[in-house]
Short mmCIF file of C-alpha atoms in Angstrom, two decimals:
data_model
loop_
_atom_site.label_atom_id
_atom_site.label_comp_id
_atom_site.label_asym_id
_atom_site.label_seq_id
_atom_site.Cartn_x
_atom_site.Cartn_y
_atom_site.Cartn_z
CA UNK A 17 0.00 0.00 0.00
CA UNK A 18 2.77 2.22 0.98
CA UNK A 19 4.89 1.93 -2.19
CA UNK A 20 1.95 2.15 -4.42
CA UNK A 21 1.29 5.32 -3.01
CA UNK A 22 5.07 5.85 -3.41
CA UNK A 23 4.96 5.67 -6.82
CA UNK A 24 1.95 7.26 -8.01
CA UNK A 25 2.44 9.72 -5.33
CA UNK A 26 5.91 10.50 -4.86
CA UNK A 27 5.93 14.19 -3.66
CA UNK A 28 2.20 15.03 -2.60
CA UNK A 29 3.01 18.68 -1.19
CA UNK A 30 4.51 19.35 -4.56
CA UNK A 31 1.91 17.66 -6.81
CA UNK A 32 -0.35 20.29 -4.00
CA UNK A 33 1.81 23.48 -5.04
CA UNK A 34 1.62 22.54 -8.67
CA UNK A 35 -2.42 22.31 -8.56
CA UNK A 36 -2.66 25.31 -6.51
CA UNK A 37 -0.63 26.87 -8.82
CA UNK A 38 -1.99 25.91 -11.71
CA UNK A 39 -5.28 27.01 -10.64
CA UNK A 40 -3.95 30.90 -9.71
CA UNK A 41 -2.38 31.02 -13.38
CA UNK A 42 -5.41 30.01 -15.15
CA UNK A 43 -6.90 32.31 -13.25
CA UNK A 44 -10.66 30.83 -11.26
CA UNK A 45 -10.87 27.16 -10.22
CA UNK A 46 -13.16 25.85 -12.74
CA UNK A 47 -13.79 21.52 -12.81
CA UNK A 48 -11.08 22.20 -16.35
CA UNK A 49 -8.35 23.50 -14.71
CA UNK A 50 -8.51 21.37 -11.02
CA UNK A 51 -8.68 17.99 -13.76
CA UNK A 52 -5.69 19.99 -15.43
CA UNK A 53 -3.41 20.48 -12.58
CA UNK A 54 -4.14 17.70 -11.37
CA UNK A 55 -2.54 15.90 -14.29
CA UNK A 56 0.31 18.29 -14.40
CA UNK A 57 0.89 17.72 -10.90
CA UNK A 58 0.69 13.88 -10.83
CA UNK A 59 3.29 14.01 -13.88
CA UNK A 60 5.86 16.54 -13.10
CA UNK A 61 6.84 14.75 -9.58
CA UNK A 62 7.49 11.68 -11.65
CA UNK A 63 9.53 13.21 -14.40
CA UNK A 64 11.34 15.26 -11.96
CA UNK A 65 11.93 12.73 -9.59
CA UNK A 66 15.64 11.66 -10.30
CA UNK A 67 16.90 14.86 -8.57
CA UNK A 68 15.84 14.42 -5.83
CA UNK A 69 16.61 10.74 -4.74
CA UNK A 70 15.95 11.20 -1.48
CA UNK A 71 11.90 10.44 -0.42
CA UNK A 72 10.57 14.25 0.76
CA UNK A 73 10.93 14.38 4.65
CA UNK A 74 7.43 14.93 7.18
CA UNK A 75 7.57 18.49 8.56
CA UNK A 76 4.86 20.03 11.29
CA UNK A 77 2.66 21.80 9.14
CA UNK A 78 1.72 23.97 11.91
CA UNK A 79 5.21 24.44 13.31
CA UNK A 80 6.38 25.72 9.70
CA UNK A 81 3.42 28.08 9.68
CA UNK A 82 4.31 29.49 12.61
CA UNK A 83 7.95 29.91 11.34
CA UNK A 84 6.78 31.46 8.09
CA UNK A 85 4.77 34.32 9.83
CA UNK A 86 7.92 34.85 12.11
CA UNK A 87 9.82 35.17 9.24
CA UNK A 88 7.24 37.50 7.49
CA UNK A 89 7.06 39.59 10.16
CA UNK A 90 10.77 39.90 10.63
CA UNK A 91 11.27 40.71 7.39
CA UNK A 92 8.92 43.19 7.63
CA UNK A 93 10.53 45.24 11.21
CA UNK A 94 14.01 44.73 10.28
CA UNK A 95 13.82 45.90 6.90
CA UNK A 96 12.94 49.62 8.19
CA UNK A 97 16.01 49.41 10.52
CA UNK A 98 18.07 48.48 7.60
CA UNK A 99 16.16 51.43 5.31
CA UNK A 100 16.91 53.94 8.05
CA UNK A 101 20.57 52.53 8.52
CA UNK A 102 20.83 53.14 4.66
CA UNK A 103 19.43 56.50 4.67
CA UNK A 104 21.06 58.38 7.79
CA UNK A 105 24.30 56.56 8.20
CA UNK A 106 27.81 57.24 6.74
CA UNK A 107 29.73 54.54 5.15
CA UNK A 108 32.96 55.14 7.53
CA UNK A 109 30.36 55.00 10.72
CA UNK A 110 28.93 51.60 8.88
CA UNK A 111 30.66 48.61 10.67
CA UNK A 112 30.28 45.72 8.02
CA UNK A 113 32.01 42.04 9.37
CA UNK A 114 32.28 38.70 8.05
CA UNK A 115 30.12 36.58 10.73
CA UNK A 116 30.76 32.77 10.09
CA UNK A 117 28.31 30.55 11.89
CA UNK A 118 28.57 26.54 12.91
CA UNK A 119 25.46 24.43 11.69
CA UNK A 120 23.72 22.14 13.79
CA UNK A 121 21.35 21.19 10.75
CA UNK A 122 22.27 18.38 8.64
CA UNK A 123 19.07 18.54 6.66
CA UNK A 124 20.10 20.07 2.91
CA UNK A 125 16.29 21.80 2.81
CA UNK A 126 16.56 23.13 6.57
CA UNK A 127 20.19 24.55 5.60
CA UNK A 128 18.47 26.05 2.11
CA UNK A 129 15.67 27.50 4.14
CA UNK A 130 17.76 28.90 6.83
CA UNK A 131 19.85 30.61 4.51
CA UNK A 132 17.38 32.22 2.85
CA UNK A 133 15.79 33.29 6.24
CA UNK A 134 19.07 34.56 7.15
CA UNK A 135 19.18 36.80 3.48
CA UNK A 136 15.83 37.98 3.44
CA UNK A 137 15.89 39.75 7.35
CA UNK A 138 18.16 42.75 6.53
CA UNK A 139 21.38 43.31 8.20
CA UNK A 140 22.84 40.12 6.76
CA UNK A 141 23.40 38.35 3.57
CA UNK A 142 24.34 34.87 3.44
CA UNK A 143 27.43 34.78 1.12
CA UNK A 144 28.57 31.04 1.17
CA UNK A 145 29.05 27.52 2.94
CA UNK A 146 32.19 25.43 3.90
CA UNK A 147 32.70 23.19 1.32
CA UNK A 148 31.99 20.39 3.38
CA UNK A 149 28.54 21.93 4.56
CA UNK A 150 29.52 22.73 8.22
CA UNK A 151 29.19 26.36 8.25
CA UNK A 152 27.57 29.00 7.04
CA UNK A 153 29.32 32.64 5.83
CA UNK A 154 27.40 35.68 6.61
CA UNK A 155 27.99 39.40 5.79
CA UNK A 156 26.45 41.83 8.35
CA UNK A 157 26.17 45.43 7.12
CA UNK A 158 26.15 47.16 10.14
CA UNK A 159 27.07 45.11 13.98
CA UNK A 160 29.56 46.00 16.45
CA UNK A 161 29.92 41.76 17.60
CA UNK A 162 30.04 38.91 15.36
CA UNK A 163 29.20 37.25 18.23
CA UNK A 164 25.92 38.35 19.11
CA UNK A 165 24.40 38.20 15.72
CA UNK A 166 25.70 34.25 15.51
CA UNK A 167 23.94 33.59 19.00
CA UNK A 168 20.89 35.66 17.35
CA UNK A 169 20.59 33.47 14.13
CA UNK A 170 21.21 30.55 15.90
CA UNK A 171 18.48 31.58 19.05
CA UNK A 172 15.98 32.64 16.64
CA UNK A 173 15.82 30.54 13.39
CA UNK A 174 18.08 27.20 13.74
CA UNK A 175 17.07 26.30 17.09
CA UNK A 176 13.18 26.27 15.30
CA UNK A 177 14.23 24.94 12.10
CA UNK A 178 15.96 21.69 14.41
CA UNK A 179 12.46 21.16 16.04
CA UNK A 180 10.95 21.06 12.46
CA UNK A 181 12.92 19.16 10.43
CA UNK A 182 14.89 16.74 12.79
CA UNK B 29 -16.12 58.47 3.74
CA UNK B 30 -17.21 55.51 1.85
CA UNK B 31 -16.16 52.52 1.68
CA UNK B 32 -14.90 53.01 -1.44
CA UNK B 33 -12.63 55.77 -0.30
CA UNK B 34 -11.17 54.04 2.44
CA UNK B 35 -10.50 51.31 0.31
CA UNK B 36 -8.40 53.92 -2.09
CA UNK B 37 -7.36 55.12 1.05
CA UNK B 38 -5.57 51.68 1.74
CA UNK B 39 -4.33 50.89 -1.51
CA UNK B 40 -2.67 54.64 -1.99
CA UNK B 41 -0.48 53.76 1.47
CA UNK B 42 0.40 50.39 0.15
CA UNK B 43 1.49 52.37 -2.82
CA UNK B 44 3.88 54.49 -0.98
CA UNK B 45 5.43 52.44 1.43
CA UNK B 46 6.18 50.49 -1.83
CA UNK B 47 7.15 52.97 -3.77
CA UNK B 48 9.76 54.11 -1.15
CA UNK B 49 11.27 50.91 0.18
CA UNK B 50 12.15 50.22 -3.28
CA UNK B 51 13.61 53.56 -3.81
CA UNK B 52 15.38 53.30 -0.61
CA UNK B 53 16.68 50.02 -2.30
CA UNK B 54 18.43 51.76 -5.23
CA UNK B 55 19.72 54.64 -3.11
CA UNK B 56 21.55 52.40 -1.16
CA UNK B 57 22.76 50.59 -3.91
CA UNK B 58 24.18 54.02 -4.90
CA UNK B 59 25.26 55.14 -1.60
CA UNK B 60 27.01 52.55 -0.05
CA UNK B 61 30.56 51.86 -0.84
CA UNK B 62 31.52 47.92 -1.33
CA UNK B 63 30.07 45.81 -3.55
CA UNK B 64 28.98 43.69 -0.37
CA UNK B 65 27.35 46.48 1.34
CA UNK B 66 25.66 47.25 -1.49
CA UNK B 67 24.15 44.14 -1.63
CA UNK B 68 21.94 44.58 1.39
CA UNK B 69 19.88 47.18 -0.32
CA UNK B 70 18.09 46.22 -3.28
CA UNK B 71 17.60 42.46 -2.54
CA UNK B 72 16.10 43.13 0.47
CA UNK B 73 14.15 46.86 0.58
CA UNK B 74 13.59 45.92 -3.26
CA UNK B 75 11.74 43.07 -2.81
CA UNK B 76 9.58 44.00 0.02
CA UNK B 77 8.65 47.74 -1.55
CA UNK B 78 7.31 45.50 -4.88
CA UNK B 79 5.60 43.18 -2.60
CA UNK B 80 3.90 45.92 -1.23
CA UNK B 81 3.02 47.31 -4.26
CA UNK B 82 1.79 44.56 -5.44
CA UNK B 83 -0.34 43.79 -2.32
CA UNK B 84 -1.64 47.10 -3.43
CA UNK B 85 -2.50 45.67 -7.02
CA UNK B 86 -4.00 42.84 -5.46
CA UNK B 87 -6.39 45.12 -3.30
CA UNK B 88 -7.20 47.01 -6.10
CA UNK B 89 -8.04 43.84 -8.29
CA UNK B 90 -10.55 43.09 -6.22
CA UNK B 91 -12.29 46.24 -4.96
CA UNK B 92 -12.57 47.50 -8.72
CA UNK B 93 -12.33 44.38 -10.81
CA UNK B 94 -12.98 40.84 -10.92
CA UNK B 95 -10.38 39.95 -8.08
CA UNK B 96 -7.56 37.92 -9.06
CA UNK B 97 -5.13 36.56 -6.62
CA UNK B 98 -2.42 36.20 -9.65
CA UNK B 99 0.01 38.51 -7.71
CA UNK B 100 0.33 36.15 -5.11
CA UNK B 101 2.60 34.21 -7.64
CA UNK B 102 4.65 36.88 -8.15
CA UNK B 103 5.23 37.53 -4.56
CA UNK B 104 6.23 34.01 -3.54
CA UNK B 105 8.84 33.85 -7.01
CA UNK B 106 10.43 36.86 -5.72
CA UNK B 107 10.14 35.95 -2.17
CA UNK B 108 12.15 32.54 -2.72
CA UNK B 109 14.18 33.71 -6.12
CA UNK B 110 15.88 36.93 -3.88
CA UNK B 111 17.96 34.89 -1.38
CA UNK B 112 19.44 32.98 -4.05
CA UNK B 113 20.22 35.28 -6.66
CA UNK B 114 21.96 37.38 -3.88
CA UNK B 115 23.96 34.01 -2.46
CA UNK B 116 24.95 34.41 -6.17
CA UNK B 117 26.24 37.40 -6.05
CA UNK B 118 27.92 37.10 -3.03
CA UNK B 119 29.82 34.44 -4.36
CA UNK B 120 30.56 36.52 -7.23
CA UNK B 121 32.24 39.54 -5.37
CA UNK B 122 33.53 36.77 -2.82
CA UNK B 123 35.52 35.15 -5.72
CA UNK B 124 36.92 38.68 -7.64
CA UNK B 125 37.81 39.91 -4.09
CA UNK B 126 35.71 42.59 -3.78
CA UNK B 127 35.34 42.82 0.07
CA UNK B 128 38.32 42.08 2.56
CA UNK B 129 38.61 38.62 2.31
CA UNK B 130 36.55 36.33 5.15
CA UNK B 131 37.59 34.63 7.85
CA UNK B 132 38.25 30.66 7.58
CA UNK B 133 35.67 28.69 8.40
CA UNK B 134 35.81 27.07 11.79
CA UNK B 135 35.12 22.99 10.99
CA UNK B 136 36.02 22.85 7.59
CA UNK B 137 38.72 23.63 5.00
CA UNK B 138 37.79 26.61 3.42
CA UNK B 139 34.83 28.39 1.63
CA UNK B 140 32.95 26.18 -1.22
CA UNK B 141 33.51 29.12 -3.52
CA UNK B 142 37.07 29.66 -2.65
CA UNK B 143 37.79 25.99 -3.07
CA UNK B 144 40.58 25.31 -5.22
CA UNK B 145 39.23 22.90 -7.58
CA UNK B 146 37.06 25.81 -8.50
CA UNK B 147 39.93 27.97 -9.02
CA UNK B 148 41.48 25.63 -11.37
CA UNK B 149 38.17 25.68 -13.85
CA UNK B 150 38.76 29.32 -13.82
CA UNK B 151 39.85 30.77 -17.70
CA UNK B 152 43.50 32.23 -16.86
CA UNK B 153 42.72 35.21 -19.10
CA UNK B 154 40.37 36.62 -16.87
CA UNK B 155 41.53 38.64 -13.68
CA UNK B 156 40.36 36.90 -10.58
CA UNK B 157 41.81 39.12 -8.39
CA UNK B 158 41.82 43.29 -7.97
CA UNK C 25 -7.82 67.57 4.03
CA UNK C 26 -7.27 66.21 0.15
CA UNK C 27 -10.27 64.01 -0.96
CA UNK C 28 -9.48 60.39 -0.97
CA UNK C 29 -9.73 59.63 -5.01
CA UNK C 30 -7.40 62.85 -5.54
CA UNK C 31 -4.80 60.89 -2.71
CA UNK C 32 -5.09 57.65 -4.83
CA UNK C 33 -4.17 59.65 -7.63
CA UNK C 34 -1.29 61.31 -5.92
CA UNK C 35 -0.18 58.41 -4.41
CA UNK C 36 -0.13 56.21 -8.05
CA UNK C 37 1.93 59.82 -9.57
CA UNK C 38 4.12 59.13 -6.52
CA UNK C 39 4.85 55.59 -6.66
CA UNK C 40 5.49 56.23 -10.50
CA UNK C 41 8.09 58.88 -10.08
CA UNK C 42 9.50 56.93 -7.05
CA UNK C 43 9.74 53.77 -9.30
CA UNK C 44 11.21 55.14 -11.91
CA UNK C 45 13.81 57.37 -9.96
CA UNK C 46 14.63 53.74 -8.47
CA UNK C 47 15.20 52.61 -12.09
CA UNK C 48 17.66 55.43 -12.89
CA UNK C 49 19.76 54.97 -10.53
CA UNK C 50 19.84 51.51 -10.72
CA UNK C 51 21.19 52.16 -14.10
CA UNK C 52 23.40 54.16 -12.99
CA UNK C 53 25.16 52.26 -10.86
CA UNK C 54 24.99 49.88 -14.24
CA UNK C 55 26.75 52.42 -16.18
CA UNK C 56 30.03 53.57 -13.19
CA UNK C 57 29.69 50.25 -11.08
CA UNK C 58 33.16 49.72 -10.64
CA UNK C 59 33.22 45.46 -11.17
CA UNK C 60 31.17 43.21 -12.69
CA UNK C 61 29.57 42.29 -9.39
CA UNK C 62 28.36 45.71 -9.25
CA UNK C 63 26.71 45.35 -12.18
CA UNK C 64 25.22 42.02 -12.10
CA UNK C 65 23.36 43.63 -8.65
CA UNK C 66 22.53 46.57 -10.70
CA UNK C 67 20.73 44.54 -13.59
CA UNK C 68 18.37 42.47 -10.96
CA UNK C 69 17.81 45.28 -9.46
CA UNK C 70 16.44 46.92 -12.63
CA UNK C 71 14.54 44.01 -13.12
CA UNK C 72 13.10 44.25 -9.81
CA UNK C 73 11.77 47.65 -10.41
CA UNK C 74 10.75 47.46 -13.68
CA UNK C 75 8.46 44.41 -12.83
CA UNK C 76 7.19 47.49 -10.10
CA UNK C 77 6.87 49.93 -12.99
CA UNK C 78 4.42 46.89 -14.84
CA UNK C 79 2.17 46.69 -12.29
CA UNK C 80 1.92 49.89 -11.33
CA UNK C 81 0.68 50.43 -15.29
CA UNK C 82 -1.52 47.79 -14.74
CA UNK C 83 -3.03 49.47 -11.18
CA UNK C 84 -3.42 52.71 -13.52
CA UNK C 85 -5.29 50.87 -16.30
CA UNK C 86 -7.29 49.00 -14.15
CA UNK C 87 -6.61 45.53 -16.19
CA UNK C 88 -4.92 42.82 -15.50
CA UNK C 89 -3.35 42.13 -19.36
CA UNK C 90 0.03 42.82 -17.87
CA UNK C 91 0.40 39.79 -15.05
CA UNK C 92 1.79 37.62 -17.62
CA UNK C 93 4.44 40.34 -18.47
CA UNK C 94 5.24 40.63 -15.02
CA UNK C 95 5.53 36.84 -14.21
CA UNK C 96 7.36 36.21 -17.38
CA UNK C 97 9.62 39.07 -16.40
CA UNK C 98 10.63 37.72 -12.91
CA UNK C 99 11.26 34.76 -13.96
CA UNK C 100 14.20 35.83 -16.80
CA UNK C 101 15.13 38.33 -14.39
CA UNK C 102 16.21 35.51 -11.63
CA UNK C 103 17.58 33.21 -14.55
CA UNK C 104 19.98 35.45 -16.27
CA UNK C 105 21.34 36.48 -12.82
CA UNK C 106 22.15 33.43 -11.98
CA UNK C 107 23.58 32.56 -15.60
CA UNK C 108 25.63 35.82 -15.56
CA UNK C 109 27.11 35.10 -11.79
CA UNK C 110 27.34 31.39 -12.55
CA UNK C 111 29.56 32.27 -15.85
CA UNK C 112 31.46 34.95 -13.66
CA UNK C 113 32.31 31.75 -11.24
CA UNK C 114 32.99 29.01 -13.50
CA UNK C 115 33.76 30.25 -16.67
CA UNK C 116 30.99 28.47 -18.11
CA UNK C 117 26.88 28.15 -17.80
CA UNK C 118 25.93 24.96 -18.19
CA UNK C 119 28.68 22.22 -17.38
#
């Protein structure tokens, strides 16, 4: 039972995104375009599926919510201390630094997701990863200890994206 | 005061706050003064000014037309393309040494992008280094 | 106290001029950017705002005929940045 749903079903959240999505690009959800995306999105997962080998992992769908509006809302309080950094600061009073932070994830989508958490709440841009995948390099525009904004990133976003993923 | 007018009323703020946060985007992307400082600007305030004016569309959709919740696709591309095509960058200005160079990483050889079986792909005739 | 419709018109003038001022200097900083990373970063950006500039036309015409433009315009705009970094880094697009 389980591997026939395996392989008609390999991915269900993305054969959900890809019906959902068909649905907002043809614009109404009409009996044509459900049938529709539901064929595209029982077919793309199994065309697509030799890059990703490994089977999708379970994640707390309300946990991830709850991370998402965090993340929203972040986004949303620290981007007008980075706007009003930008606008009334000099750059020789700016204080940019390399922060380079350890990962406790193993997970290759937590470590995606985190970075992109970490790029899209201003002050800091992730720039790269170890080449083994151990660590994480992050460019802060404007903090006086490399320090505190590690233990910030690591408080705030990994410590919730280990309960979700692992 | 209508409803109507409030709604105008919502969608004109939305408007603004758009319309700055993505100027404030490119005016840091002219102010600042490394091509990793600069980065902070636009990929960030950027984004976040056009989602709000495109929340704004959306509002407007459906107060004065048939309501479409299309921009909600645009949104969400942005939202997830933005961290990536600025990891790219970063790499980019990381590998021509644009910034002072960063620190070693603490558990692991070095930097994927600084690796040296990148380096070695590298054409010769371009300068790598300023 | 302006009336509200006049506001929504002022406030659509504004977010034009602000969007395009946005543009300008993104290109700009195209034009004098002192590396290629600098330009690469000003090039999304300009595709950031002009996808701004499309639907604020669209809020202004009250249609929707430009979404596809739009869509199709993010999408390039994220694809050719990370071809152009990607050939920066490696010398090569597709290996």
């Amino acid at each position: 039972m389980q591997r026939a749903r395996r392989s008609i079903l390999p991915h269900p959240f993305l054969t959900f995104v890809l019906i959902v999505v068909w649905c907002l690009l043809a614009g109404g959800i009409s009996l044509g375009t459900v049938v529709f995306g539901t064929i595209l999105g029982l077919l793309i997962p199994q065309v697509t599926a030799a890059y990703w080998p490994d089977a999708p992992r379970r994640v707390h769908p309300v946990k991830i919510t709850l991370y998402v509006l965090l993340v929203l809302w972040d986004i949303l309080i620290a981007n007008i201390e980075v706007a009003w950094i930008v606008l009334t600061k000099k750059n020789r009073d700016m204080r940019s630094i390399w922060v380079t932070i350890p990962l406790e994830l193993r997970t290759p989508e937590a470590i995606a997701i985190l970075a992109g958490t970490i790029t899209l709440t201003p002050g800091t841009v992730t720039a790269d990863m170890s080449d083994e995948g151990h660590c994480l390099l992050i460019h802060a525009l404007n903090a006086d200890d490399a320090d505190a904004v590690r233990d910030d990133i690591k408080n705030r976003y990994e410590r919730r994206l280990k309960e979700i993923f692992e | 005061m209508t409803l109507t007018d409030l709604i105008e009323i919502v969608i004109a703020v939305a408007l603004v706050i758009g319309a700055v946060f993505t100027l404030i985007g490119s005016v840091g992307l002219m102010k600042l003064d490394t091509a990793m400082k600069r980065m902070h600007a636009p990929t960030k305030a950027a984004t976040l000014g056009i989602g709000a004016l495109l929340m704004a569309s959306m509002i407007h959709s459906f107060a004065f037309g048939s309501g479409s919740l299309k921009e909600v696709l645009i949104m969400a591309f942005l939202f997830v393309t933005a961290p990536i095509s600025a990891n790219f960058i970063a790499k980019v200005a990381i590998h021509r040494g644009q910034d002072v160079p960063p620190p070693s990483p603490p558990n692991d050889q070095t930097w994927s992008t600084l690796n040296p079986l990148d380096e070695a792909i590298d054409d010769p005739e371009l300068p790598t280094r300023s | 106290m302006i009336a509200p419709d006049r506001l929504y018109d002022l406030a659509l003038v504004f977010a034009f001029c602000a969007v395009s001022l946005a543009q300008l200097l993104a290109m700009v900083r195209l034009v004098i950017g002192p590396d290629v990373t600098d330009r690469i970063l000003a090039l999304d950006t300009m595709v950031v705002d002009a996808i701004g500039l499309i639907v604020l036309l669209g809020i202004a015409q009250g249609t929707e005929i430009y979404f596809e433009a739009a869509l199709i315009f993010a999408m390039l705009g994220f694809v050719s940045t990370v071809a152009y970094a990607r050939f920066i880094l490696r010398g090569d697009i597709i290996e």
